[in-house]
Coordinates of C-alpha atoms in Angstrom, one line a residue:
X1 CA -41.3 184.0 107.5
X2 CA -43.6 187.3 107.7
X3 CA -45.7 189.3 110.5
X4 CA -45.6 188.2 113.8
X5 CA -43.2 184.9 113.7
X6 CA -41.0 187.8 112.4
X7 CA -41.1 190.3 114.9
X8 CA -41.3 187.6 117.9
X9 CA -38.0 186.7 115.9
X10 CA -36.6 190.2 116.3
X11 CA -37.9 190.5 120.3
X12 CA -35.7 187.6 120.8
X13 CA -32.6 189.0 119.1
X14 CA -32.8 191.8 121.7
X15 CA -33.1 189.5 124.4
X16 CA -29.9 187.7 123.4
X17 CA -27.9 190.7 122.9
X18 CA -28.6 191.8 126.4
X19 CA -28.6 188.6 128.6
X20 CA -24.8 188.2 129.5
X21 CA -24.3 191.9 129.4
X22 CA -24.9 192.7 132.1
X23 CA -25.5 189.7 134.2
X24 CA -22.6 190.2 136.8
X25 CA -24.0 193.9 137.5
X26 CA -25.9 193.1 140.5
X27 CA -23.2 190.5 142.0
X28 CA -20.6 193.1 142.6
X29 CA -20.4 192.1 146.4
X30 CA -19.8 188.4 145.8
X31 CA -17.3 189.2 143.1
X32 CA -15.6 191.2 145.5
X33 CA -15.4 188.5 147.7
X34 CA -13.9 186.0 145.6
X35 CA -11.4 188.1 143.5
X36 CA -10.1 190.2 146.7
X37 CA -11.1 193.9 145.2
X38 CA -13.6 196.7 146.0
X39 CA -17.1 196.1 145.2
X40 CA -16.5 199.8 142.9
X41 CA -13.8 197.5 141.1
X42 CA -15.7 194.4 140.5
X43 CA -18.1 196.8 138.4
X44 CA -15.2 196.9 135.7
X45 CA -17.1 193.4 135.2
X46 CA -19.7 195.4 133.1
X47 CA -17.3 198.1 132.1
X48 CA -14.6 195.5 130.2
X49 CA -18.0 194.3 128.0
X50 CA -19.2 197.4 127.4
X51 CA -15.6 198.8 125.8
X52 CA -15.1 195.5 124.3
X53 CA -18.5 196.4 122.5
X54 CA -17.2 199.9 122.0
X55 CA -13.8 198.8 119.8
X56 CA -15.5 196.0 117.6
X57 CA -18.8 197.6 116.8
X58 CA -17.6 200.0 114.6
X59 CA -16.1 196.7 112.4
X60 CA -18.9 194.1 112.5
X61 CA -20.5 195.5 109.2
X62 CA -17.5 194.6 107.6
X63 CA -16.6 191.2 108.9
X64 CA -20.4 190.4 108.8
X65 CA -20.9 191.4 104.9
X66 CA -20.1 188.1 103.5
X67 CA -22.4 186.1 105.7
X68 CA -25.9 185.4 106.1
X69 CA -27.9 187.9 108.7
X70 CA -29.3 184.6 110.6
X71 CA -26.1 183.0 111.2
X72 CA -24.2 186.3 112.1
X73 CA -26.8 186.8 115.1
X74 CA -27.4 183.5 115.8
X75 CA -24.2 182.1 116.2
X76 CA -22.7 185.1 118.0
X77 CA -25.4 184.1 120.1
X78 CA -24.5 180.6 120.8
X79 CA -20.8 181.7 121.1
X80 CA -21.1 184.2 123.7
X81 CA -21.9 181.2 125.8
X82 CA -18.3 179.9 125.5
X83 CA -16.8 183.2 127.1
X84 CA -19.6 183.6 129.7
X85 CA -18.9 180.1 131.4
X86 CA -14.9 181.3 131.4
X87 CA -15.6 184.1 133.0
X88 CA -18.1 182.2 135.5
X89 CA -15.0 180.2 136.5
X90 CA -12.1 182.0 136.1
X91 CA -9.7 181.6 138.8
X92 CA -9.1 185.4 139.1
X93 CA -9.8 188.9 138.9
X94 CA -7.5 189.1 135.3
X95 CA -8.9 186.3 134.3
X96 CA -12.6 187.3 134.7
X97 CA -12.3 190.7 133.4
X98 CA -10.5 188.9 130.0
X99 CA -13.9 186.3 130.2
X100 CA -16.3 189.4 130.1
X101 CA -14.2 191.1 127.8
X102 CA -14.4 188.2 124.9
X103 CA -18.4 188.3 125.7
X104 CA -18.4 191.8 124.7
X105 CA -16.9 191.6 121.6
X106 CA -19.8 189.2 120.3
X107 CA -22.5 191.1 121.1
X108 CA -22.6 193.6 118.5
X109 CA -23.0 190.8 116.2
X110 CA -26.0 190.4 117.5
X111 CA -27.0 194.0 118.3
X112 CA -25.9 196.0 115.1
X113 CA -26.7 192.9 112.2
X114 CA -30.2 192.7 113.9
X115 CA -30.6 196.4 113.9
X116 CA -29.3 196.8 110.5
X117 CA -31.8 194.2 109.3
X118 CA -34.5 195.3 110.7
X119 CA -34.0 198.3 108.7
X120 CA -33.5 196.4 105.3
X121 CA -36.6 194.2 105.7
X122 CA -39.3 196.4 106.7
X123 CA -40.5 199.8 105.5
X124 CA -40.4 203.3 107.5
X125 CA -43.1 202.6 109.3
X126 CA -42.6 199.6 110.2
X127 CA -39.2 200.1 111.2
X128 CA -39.6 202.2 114.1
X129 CA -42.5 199.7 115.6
X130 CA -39.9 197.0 115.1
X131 CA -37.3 198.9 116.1
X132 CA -39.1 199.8 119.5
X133 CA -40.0 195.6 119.9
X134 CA -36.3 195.0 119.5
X135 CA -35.6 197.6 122.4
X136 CA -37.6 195.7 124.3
X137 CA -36.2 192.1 123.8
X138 CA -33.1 194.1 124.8
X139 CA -35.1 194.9 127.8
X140 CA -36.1 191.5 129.2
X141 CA -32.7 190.1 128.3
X142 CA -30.8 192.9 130.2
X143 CA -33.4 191.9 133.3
X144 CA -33.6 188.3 133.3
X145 CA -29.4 188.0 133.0
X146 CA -29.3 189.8 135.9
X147 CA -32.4 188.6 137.8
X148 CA -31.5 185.3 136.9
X149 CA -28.1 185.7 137.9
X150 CA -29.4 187.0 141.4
X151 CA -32.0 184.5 141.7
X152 CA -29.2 181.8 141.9
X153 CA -26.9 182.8 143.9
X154 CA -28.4 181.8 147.0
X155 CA -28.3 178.3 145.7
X156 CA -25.7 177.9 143.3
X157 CA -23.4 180.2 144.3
X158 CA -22.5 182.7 141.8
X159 CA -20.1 180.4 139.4
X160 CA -23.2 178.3 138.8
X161 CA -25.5 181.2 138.6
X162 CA -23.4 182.3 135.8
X163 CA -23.6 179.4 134.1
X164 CA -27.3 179.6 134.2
X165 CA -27.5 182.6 132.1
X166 CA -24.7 181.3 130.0
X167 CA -27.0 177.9 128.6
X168 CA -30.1 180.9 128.4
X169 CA -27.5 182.5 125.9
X170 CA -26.8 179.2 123.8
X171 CA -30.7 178.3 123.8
X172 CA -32.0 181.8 122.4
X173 CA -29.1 181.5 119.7
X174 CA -30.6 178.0 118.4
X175 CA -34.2 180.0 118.3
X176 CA -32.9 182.6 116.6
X177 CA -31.3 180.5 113.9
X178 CA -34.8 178.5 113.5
X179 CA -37.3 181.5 113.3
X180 CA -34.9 184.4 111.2
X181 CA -35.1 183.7 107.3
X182 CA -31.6 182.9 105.6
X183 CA -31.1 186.8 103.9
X184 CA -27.6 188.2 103.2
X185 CA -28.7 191.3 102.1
X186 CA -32.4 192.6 101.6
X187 CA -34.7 194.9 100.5
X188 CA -33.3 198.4 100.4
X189 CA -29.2 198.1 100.9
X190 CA -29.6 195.8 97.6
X191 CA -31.7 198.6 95.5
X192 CA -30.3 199.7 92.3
X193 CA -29.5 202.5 92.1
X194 CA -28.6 204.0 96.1
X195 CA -25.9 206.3 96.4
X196 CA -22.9 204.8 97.6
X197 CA -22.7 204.7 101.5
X198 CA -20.1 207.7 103.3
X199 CA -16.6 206.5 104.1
X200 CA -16.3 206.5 108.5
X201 CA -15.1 209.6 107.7
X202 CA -17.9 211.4 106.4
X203 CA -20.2 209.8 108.9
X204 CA -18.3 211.5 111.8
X205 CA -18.6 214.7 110.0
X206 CA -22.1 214.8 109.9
X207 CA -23.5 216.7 112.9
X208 CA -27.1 215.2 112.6
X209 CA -25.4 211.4 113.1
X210 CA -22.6 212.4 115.2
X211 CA -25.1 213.9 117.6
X212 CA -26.7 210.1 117.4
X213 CA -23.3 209.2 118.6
X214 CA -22.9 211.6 121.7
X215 CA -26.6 211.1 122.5
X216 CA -26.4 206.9 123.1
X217 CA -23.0 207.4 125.0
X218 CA -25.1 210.0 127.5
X219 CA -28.2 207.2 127.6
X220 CA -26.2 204.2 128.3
X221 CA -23.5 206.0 130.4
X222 CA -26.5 207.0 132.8
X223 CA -28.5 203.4 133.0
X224 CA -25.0 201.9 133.8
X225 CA -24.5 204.8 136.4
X226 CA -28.0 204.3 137.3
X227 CA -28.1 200.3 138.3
X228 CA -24.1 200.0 138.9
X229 CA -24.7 201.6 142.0
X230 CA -28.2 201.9 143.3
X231 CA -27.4 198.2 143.5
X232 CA -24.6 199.9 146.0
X233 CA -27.2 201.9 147.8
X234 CA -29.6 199.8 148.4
X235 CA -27.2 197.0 150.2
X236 CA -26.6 199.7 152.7
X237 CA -28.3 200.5 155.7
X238 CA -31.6 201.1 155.8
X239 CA -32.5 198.5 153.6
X240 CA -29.7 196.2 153.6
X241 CA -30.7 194.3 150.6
X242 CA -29.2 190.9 150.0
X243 CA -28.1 189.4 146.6
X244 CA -31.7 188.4 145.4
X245 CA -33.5 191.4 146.6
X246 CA -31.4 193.3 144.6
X247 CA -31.7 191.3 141.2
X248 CA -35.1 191.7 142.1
X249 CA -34.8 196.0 141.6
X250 CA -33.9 194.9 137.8
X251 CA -38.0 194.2 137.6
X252 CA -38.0 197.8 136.9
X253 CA -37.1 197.1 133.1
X254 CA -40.0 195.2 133.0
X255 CA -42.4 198.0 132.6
X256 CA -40.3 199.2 129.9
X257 CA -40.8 196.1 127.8
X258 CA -44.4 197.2 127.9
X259 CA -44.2 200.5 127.1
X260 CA -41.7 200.9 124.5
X261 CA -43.5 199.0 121.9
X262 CA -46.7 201.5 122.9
X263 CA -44.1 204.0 122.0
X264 CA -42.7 202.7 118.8
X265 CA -46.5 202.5 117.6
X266 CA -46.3 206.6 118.8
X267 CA -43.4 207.4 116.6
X268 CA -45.5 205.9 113.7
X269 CA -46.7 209.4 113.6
X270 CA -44.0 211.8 115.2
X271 CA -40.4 211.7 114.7
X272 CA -37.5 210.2 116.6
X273 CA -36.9 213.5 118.1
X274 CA -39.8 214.2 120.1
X275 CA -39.7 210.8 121.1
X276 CA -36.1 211.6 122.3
X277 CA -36.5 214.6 124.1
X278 CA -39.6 213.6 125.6
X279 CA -37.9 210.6 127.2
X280 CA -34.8 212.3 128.2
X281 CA -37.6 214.8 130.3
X282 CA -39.0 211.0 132.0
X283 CA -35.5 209.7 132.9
X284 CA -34.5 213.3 134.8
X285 CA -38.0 213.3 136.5
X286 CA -36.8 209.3 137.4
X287 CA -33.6 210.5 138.7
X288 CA -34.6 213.4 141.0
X289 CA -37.2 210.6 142.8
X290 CA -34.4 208.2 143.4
X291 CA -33.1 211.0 145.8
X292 CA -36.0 210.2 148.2
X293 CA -35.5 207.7 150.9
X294 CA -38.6 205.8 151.0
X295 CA -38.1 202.3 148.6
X296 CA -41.6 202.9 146.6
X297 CA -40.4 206.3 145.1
X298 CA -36.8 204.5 144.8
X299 CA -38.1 202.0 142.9
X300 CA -40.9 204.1 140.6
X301 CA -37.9 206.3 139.8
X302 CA -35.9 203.4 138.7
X303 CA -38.8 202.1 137.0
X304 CA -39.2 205.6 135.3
X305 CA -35.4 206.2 134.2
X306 CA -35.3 202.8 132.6
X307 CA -38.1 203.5 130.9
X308 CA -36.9 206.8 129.3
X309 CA -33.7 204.6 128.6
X310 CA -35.0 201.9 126.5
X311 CA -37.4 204.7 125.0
X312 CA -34.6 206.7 123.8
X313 CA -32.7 203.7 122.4
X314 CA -35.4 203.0 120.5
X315 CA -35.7 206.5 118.8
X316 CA -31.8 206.4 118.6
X317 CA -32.2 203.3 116.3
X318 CA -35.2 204.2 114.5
X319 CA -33.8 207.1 113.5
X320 CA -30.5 206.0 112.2
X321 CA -32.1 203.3 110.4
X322 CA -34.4 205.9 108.7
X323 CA -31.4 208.8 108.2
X324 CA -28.4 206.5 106.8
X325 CA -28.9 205.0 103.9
X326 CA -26.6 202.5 102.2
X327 CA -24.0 203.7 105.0
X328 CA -26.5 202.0 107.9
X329 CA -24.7 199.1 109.1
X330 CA -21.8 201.6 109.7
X331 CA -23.5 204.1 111.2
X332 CA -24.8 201.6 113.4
X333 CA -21.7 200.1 114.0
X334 CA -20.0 203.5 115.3
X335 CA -23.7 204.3 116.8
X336 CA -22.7 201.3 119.4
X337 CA -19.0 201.6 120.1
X338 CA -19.8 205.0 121.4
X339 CA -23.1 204.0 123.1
X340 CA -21.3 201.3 125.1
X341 CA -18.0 203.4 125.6
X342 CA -20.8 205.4 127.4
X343 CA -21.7 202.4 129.3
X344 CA -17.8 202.1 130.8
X345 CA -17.9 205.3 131.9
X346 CA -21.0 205.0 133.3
X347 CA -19.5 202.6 135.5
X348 CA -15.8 204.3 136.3
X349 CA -16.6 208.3 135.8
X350 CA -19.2 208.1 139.0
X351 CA -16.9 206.3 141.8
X352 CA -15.9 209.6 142.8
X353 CA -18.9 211.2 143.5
X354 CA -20.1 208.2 144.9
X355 CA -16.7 208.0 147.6
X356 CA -18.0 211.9 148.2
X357 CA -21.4 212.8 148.0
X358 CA -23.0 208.9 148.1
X359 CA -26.3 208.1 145.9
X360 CA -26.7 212.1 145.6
X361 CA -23.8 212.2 143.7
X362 CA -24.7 209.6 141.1
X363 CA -28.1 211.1 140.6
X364 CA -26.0 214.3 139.4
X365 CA -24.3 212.7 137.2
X366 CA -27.4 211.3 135.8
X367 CA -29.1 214.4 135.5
X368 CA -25.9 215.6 133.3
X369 CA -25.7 213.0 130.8
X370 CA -29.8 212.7 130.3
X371 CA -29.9 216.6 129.9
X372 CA -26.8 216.7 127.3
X373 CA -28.7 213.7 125.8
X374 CA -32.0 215.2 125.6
X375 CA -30.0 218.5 124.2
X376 CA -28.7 216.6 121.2
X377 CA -31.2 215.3 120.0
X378 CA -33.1 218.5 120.1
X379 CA -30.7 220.4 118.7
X380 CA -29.7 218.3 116.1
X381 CA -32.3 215.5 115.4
X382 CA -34.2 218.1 113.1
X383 CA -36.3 216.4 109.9
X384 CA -34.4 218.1 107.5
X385 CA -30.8 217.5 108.7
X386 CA -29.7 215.0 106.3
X387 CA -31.0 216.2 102.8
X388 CA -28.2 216.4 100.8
X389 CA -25.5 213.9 102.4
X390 CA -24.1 211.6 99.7
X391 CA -25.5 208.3 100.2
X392 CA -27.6 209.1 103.0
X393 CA -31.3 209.5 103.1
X394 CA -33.1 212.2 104.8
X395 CA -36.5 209.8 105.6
X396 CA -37.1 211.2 109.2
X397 CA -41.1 211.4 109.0
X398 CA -42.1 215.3 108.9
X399 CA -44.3 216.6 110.9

């Protein structure tokens, strides 16, 4: 399988990776209801997958080596469908955070392998256009497991909305498993010839890559901030929104699935850098417009932040593919435990400010982790920052 069979392939990796993650985000009041706890506490719904993600991540090249790249995605896939309908019934609040917790710890078996081979099948180019596709399979899945989820609650309740997303889950892992070719290892990880990859060790020691790390805790840590509780907000008075209005805010990610493959055909031609700090400057413009009260500039700055978010994850991906080497399935592995130990916190370090200064508050904290973001990869994301590191490639395209 080649060109465009290939990449649709990869587009629906992303939307699998995404689809259960955050499905219960926007459903915080009716899990409230039924498990007796704060709507702030039912977030930990979305907070338990996102650390789960955070412990295994760094581990999945490992246990993933021996097998074929297809089956590694696509039956992590059809498995997360298992834990998704446990936690759609559980009978309570322990229960349901466990649930979540054991869908978490498949997805970077989707996420990282499909990352990783994106980068071993396709050149530097290539890469970040893929790269930038992916992102935004990762988009529509993270908008249609929540809008979905949303959608049915009126008439299913949410148990049965739930298991809606869970059977999406198990379908995109057979089409996964249909349109991926059977590789192991590919291309460029295979080469004779590569240094060997850096121990964790060295990885962590390596301010260019470490950066990488800091910068996707910031980005996810503020989209989870972001979308945890403008969902919050917007059930308030004046607007009142109900359970479907507000999976309807997720629509937002939908522009992004249209412009982040315009920008992964951009960084064809500049680096992962620019791209970065560009976006981080879109997602703090996003931010300060959420502060108005009118719903249109709510929802553009929504729209806007997303954007930048999915933008950045795509230059955060492209340019560890690109930078690491022999050592990439572990830098992306440690790449995603810290860029979803972001997300928890996104969800828990915010309460707070939330109890105190309301939607204002959030928005600071927003502003805080997309400036740090946009400061990393600034600072460290230079073209040259990886010539000389054992077993790691300095291919960031020059300017």
């Amino acid at each position: 399988m080649s060109g465009k069979p290939l990449r649709a392939a990869f587009f629906l990796c992303g939307c699998a990776a995404f689809l259960n993650l955050y499905a219960t985000q926007g459903i915080l009041r009716e899990l409230a209801q039924a498990f007796g706890v704060s709507a702030e506490r039912a977030g930990q719904g979305v907070s338990a997958t996102t650390l789960a993600v955070a412990i295994i991540a760094p581990f999945v090249g490992a246990i993933a080596a021996p097998f074929a790249r297809r089956t590694v995605i696509a039956g992590a896939a059809m498995a997360s469908a298992l834990p998704a309908w446990w936690a759609a019934h559980a009978g309570g609040f322990a229960t349901f955070l466990a649930a979540r917790f054991a869908v978490g710890m498949l997805m970077p078996f989707i996420f990282a392998i499909a990352v990783s081979f994106i980068g071993e099948l396709f050149s530097r180019e290539e890469t970040a256009q893929v790269s930038a596709l992916f992102v935004a399979g990762t988009t529509l899945g993270g908008f249609a497991g929540r809008f979905v989820t949303n959608a049915c609650v009126s008439a299913l309740g949410w148990r049965h909305a739930l298991d809606v997303v869970a059977m999406l889950s198990l379908v995109s892992g057979v089409a996964i498993y249909a349109w991926l070719p059977d590789v192991r290892r590919a291309g460029r990880e295979s080469r004779i010839g590569e240094p060997p990859a850096p121990s964790r060790l060295q990885l962590f020691t390596r301010p260019p890559l470490l950066a990488s790390f800091g910068f996707g805790a910031c980005v996810l840590a503020s989209q989870v901030a972001t979308f945890t509780f403008a969902g919050l907000r917007l059930a308030q008075p004046p607007y009142g929104f109900g359970a479907a209005q507000i999976g309807a805010i997720y629509a937002v990610f939908l522009l992004a699935t249209v412009v982040t493959p315009l920008a992964g055909r951009i960084a064809r031609h500049r680096s992962p850098r620019d791209l970065a700090v560009w976006a981080a400057w879109l997602a703090l413009a996003g931010a300060l417009l959420t502060l108005a009260h009118g719903l249109v500039p709510i929802l553009l700055g929504l729209a806007l932040g997303s954007t930048a978010v999915f933008v950045e994850q795509a230059a955060a991906n492209t340019f560890i593919s690109q930078s690491a080497g022999a050592a990439r399935p572990t830098a992306i592995g440690l790449y995603l435990s810290f860029y979803y130990l972001g997300g928890s916190l996104g969800s828990v370090l915010p309460v707070a400010a939330w109890r105190l200064w309301g939607w204002s508050g959030c928005v600071a904290f927003v502003i805080g982790a997309q400036a740090l973001a946009g400061l990393l990869a600034w600072r460290f994301w230079r073209p040259r920052a990886l010539h000389g590191v054992p077993g790691i490639e300095a291919r960031v395209p020059l300017r």
